[in-house]
Coordinates of N, CA and C in Angstrom, one line a residue:
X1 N 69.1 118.3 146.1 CA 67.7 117.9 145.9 C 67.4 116.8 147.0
X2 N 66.3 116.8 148.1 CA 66.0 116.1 148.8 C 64.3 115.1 148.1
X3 N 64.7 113.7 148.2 CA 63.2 113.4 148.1 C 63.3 112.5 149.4
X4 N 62.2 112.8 150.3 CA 61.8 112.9 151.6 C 61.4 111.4 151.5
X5 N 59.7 111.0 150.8 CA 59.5 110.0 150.2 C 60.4 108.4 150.2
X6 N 61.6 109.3 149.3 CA 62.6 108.0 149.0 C 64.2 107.9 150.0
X7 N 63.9 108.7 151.1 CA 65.2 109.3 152.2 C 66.3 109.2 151.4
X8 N 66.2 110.2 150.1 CA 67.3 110.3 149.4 C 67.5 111.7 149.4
X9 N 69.2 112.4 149.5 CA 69.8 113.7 149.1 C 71.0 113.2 147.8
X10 N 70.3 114.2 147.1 CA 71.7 114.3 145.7 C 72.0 115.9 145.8
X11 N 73.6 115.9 146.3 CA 74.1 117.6 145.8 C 74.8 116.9 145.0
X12 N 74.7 118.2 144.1 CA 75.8 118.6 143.0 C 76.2 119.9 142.8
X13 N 77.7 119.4 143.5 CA 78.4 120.3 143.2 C 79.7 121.7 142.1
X14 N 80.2 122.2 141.6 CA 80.6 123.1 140.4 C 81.9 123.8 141.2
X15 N 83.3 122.8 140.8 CA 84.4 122.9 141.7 C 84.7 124.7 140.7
X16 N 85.4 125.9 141.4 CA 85.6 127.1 140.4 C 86.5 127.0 139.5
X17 N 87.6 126.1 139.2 CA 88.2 125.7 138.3 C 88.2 124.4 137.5
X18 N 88.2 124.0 136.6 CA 88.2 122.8 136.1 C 89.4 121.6 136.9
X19 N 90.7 122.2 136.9 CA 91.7 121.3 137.5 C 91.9 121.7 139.1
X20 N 90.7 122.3 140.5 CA 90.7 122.8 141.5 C 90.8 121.2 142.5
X21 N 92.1 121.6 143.1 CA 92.9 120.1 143.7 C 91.9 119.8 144.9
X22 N 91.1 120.8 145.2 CA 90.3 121.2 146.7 C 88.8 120.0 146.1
X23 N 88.3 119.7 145.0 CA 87.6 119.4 145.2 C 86.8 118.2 145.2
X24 N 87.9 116.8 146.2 CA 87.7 115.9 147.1 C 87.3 116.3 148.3
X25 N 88.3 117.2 149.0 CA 87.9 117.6 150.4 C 86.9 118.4 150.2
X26 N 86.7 119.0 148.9 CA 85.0 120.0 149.0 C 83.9 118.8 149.0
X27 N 83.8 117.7 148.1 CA 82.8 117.2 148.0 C 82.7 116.2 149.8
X28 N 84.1 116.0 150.2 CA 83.9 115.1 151.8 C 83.4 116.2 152.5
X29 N 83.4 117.3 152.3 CA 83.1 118.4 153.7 C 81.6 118.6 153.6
X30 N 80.8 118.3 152.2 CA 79.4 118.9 152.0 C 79.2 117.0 152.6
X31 N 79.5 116.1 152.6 CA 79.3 114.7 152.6 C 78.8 114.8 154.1
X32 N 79.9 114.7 154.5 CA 79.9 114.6 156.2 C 79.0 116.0 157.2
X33 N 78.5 116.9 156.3 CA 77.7 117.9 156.7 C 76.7 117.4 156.5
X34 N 76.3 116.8 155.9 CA 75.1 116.2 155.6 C 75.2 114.8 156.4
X35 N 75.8 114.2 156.4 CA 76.1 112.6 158.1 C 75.7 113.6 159.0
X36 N 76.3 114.6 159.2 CA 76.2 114.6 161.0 C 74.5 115.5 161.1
X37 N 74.3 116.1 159.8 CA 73.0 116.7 160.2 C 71.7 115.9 159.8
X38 N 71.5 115.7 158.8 CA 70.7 114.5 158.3 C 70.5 113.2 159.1
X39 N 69.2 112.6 159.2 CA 69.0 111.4 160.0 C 69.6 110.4 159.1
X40 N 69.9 108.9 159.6 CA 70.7 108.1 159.6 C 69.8 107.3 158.0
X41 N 68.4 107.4 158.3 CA 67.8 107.1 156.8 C 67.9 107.7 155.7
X42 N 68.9 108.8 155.1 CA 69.2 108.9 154.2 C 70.2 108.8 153.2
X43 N 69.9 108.3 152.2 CA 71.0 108.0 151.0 C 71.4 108.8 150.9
X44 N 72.7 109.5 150.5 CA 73.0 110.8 149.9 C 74.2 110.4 148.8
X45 N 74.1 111.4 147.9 CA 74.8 111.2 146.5 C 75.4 112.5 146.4
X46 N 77.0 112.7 146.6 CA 77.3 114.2 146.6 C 78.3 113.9 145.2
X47 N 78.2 114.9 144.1 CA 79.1 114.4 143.7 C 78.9 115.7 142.6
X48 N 80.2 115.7 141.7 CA 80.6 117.5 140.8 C 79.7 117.3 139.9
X49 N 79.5 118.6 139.5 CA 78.7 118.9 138.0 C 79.6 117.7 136.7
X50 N 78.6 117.2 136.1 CA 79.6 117.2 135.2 C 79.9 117.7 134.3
X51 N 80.9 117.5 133.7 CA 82.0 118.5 132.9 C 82.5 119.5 133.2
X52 N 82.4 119.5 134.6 CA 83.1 121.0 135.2 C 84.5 120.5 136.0
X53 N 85.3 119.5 135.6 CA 86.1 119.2 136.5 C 87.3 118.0 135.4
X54 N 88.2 117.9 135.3 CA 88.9 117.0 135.0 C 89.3 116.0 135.5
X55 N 89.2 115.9 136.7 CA 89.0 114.6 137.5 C 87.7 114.2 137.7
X56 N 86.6 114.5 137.1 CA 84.9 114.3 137.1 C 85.1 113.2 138.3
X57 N 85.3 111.9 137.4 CA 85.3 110.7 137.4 C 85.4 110.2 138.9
X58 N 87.0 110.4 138.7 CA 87.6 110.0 139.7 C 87.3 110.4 141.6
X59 N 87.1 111.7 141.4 CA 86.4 112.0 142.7 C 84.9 111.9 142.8
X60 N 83.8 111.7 141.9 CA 83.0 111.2 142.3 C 83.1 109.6 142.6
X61 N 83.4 108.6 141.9 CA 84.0 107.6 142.7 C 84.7 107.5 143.7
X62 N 85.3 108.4 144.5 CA 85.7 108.4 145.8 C 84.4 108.8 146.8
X63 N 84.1 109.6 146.4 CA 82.7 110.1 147.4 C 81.7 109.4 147.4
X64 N 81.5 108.4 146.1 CA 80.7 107.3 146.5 C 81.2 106.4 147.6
X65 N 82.0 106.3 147.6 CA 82.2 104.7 148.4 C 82.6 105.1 149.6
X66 N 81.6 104.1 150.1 CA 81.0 104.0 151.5 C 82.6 104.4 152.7
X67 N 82.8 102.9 151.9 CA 84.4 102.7 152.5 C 85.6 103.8 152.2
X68 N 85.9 104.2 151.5 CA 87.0 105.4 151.3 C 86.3 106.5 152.2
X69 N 85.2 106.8 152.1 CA 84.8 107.8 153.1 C 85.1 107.4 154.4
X70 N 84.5 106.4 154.7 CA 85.0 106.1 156.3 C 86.6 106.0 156.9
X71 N 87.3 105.4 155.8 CA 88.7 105.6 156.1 C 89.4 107.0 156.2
X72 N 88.6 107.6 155.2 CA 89.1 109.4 155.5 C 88.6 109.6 156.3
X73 N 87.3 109.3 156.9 CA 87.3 110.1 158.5 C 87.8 109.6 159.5
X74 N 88.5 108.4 159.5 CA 89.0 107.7 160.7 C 90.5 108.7 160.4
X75 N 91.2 109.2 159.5 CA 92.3 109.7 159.4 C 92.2 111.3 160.4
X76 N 93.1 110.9 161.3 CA 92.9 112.5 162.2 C 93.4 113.8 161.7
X77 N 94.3 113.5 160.6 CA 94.4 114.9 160.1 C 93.6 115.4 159.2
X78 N 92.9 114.6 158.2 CA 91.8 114.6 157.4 C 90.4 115.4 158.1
X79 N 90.3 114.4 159.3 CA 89.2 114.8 160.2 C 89.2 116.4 160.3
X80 N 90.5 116.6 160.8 CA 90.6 117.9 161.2 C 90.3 119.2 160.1
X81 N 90.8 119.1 159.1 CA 90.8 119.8 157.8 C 89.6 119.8 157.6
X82 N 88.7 118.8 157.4 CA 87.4 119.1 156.9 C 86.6 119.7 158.4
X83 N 87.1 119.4 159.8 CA 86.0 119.9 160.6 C 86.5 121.5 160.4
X84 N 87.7 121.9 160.0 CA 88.1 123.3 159.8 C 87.0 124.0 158.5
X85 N 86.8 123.2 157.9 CA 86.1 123.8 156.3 C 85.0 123.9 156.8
X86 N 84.4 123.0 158.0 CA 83.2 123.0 158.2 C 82.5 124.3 159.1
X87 N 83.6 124.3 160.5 CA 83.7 125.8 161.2 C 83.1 126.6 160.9
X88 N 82.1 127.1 162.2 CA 81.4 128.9 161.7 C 82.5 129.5 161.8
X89 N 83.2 130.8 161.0 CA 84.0 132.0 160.9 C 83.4 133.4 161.4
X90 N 83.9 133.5 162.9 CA 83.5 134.6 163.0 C 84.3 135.8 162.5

């Protein structure tokens, strides 16, 4: 949901299993898709459906903060894994 208005993005995302280990690096890869495309004025709030996840909680508090995000992207193998998820597949 974009409001232009308030330079705010909220995704919410619906990991395919309840206990699916993938979905930190799924919510960092829609995160940073949205940094590098999105201008620099926007808020963004990415974070799982709720009650579709058993870690709800916990990984949306990771994807809020500012700071745990930036130390995952400073990590070069992290970097790499999500620029892989992010990749066109021919």
């Amino acid at each position: 949901q974009v409001n232009d208005a308030e330079s705010t993005v909220t995704v919410e995302f619906t990991p395919t299993i309840p206990h699916c280990s993938m979905a930190t690096l799924i919510g960092l890869s829609i995160k940073v898709k949205l940094i590098r495309s999105l201008p620099e004025r926007f808020k963004l709030d990415v974070h799982i459906t709720p009650g579709t996840h058993a870690s709800e909680h916990a990984v949306n508090k990771q994807l809020a903060d500012k700071e745990r995000v930036a130390a995952a992207l400073e990590n070069s193998h992290l970097l790499e894994v999500v620029n892989q998820c992010l990749s066109a597949r021919s």
